């Protein structure tokens, strides 16, 4: 009986060794081996560049269908700090950062700056305020003087939809 089972076991092991491993990376990690993942190196994957190019072109195609605007304050308003800012958008959905859904994104407020090019990541600093939780209003403290406020809509990874989805107003703070 041993002689009958031995060739069968060897055949099964040989077939298992030749079968493609769906979990090769996981097996290598478990054994402490380093692997180069295409996810870790987008340049190694030709489809990665194609996907990003497609996302950027899709993003640019979506932008003209929507409209971003200030509900308040209005263009040319003279205000006292803190300023209540209400942001609006039509034709797209406001969603928290991190979610990549078609026809969605979140607001950014650029103080005394200009709209960003499509696909450019919105910086996070005192001049570029992120509303990544999907907020549509805020109170803003500005120094006295004239200021420009630019609303910039961006996707879940903070990539700008471009000037087509931005709106700029000018206000005076007393």
Coordinates of C-alpha atoms in Angstrom, one line a residue:
X1 CA 0.0 0.0 0.0
X2 CA 2.9 2.3 0.7
X3 CA 4.2 1.9 -2.8
X4 CA 0.7 2.9 -4.2
X5 CA 0.4 6.1 -2.1
X6 CA 3.9 7.4 -2.6
X7 CA 3.6 8.2 -6.3
X8 CA 0.2 9.7 -5.6
X9 CA 1.6 12.0 -2.9
X10 CA 4.5 13.0 -5.1
X11 CA 2.2 13.8 -8.0
X12 CA 0.0 16.0 -5.7
X13 CA 3.0 17.8 -4.3
X14 CA 4.4 18.4 -7.8
X15 CA 1.1 19.8 -9.0
X16 CA 0.8 22.1 -6.0
X17 CA 4.4 23.4 -6.5
X18 CA 3.7 24.2 -10.2
X19 CA 0.4 26.0 -9.5
X20 CA 0.6 29.8 -9.5
X21 CA 0.5 31.3 -6.1
X22 CA -2.2 33.9 -5.5
X23 CA -0.6 34.8 -2.2
X24 CA 3.1 35.0 -3.2
X25 CA 3.6 38.4 -1.6
X26 CA 1.9 37.2 1.6
X27 CA 3.9 34.0 1.7
X28 CA 7.1 36.0 1.2
X29 CA 6.2 38.4 3.9
X30 CA 5.5 35.5 6.2
X31 CA 8.9 34.1 5.5
X32 CA 10.5 37.6 6.0
X33 CA 11.4 38.1 2.3
X34 CA 11.2 41.5 0.7
X35 CA 9.2 41.8 -2.5
X36 CA 8.7 44.8 -4.8
X37 CA 5.0 45.5 -5.1
X38 CA 3.7 47.3 -8.1
X39 CA 1.4 49.2 -5.7
X40 CA 4.5 50.5 -3.9
X41 CA 6.2 51.5 -7.1
X42 CA 3.6 53.0 -9.5
X43 CA 6.3 53.5 -12.2
X44 CA 6.8 49.7 -12.3
X45 CA 3.2 49.3 -13.4
X46 CA 2.2 50.5 -16.8
X47 CA -1.5 50.4 -15.9
X48 CA -0.9 52.6 -12.8
X49 CA 0.1 55.6 -15.0
X50 CA -2.8 54.8 -17.3
X51 CA -5.2 54.7 -14.4
X52 CA -4.0 58.0 -13.0
X53 CA -4.2 59.6 -16.4
X54 CA -7.7 58.3 -16.7
X55 CA -8.6 59.6 -13.3
X56 CA -7.2 63.0 -14.1
X57 CA -9.0 63.2 -17.5
X58 CA -12.2 61.9 -15.8
X59 CA -11.8 64.5 -13.1
X60 CA -11.3 67.3 -15.7
X61 CA -14.4 66.0 -17.6
X62 CA -16.5 66.1 -14.4
X63 CA -15.6 69.6 -13.4
X64 CA -17.5 71.7 -16.0
X65 CA -20.8 70.0 -15.1
X66 CA -20.7 71.4 -11.6
X67 CA -20.7 74.9 -10.0
X68 CA -19.1 76.0 -6.7
X69 CA -20.1 79.2 -5.0
X70 CA -20.1 81.2 -1.8
X71 CA -23.5 81.4 -0.1
X72 CA -21.9 84.0 2.2
X73 CA -20.2 86.4 2.3
X74 CA -21.0 88.1 -1.0
X75 CA -18.6 89.7 -3.4
X76 CA -17.4 93.1 -2.1
X77 CA -18.8 92.7 1.4
X78 CA -17.4 94.8 4.2
X79 CA -17.2 92.6 7.4
X80 CA -16.0 92.3 10.9
X81 CA -14.0 89.3 12.1
X82 CA -14.9 86.5 12.7
X83 CA -16.4 86.0 9.2
X84 CA -19.1 83.4 8.7
X85 CA -18.3 81.6 5.5
X86 CA -20.9 79.3 3.9
X87 CA -19.9 77.2 0.8
X88 CA -22.1 75.7 -1.8
X89 CA -21.8 73.4 -4.8
X90 CA -24.3 72.2 -7.4
X91 CA -23.8 69.2 -9.6
X92 CA -21.5 67.3 -7.3
X93 CA -21.7 65.7 -3.9
X94 CA -19.8 66.8 -0.8
X95 CA -18.0 63.8 0.7
X96 CA -15.3 63.4 3.4
X97 CA -11.7 63.2 2.3
X98 CA -10.4 59.7 1.8
X99 CA -13.4 58.6 -0.3
X100 CA -12.9 58.5 -4.0
X101 CA -16.3 58.6 -5.5
X102 CA -17.2 60.0 -8.9
X103 CA -18.9 63.4 -8.9
X104 CA -17.8 64.1 -5.3
X105 CA -15.2 65.9 -3.2
X106 CA -14.9 68.5 -0.5
X107 CA -14.2 72.2 -0.1
X108 CA -10.9 74.0 0.5
X109 CA -10.7 77.7 1.2
X110 CA -7.7 79.6 -0.1
X111 CA -7.0 82.9 1.6
X112 CA -5.4 85.5 -0.6
X113 CA -4.4 83.0 -3.2
X114 CA -5.5 81.6 -6.6
X115 CA -7.3 78.5 -7.8
X116 CA -5.1 75.4 -8.4
X117 CA -4.7 73.5 -11.7
X118 CA -6.7 70.3 -12.1
X119 CA -5.0 67.3 -10.5
X120 CA -2.8 69.5 -8.2
X121 CA -2.9 68.5 -4.5
X122 CA -4.2 71.3 -2.3
X123 CA -1.5 72.2 0.3
X124 CA -2.4 72.2 3.9
X125 CA -1.2 75.4 5.6
X126 CA -2.6 78.7 7.0
X127 CA -3.4 79.9 3.5
X128 CA -5.1 76.7 2.4
X129 CA -7.8 75.5 4.7
X130 CA -9.2 71.9 4.3
X131 CA -12.7 70.9 5.0
X132 CA -12.0 67.1 4.8
X133 CA -14.9 66.1 7.0
X134 CA -17.3 67.5 4.4
X135 CA -18.0 70.8 6.2
X136 CA -19.9 73.4 4.3
X137 CA -19.5 76.4 6.7
X138 CA -16.9 77.9 9.0
X139 CA -15.9 81.0 10.9
X140 CA -12.8 82.7 9.7
X141 CA -10.6 85.2 11.6
X142 CA -8.9 87.6 9.2
X143 CA -6.8 90.7 9.8
X144 CA -8.3 94.0 8.9
X145 CA -7.8 94.9 5.2
X146 CA -8.8 93.6 1.8
X147 CA -8.7 89.9 1.1
X148 CA -9.5 87.4 -1.6
X149 CA -11.2 84.2 -0.7
X150 CA -11.1 81.3 -3.2
X151 CA -13.2 78.2 -2.8
X152 CA -11.5 75.2 -4.4
X153 CA -13.3 71.9 -4.8
X154 CA -11.1 68.8 -4.7
X155 CA -11.5 65.0 -4.7
X156 CA -11.1 62.6 -1.7
X157 CA -7.3 62.7 -2.1
X158 CA -7.3 66.6 -2.1
X159 CA -6.6 66.7 -5.9
X160 CA -8.0 69.9 -7.2
X161 CA -10.8 69.8 -9.9
X162 CA -9.1 72.9 -11.3
X163 CA -10.2 76.5 -11.8
X164 CA -13.5 75.3 -13.3
X165 CA -14.5 74.2 -9.8
X166 CA -13.4 77.3 -7.9
X167 CA -14.9 80.6 -7.0
X168 CA -13.2 83.8 -5.8
X169 CA -14.7 86.7 -4.0
X170 CA -13.1 89.9 -2.5
X171 CA -14.0 91.1 1.0
X172 CA -12.9 94.0 3.2
X173 CA -12.4 93.3 6.9
X174 CA -12.7 96.2 9.3

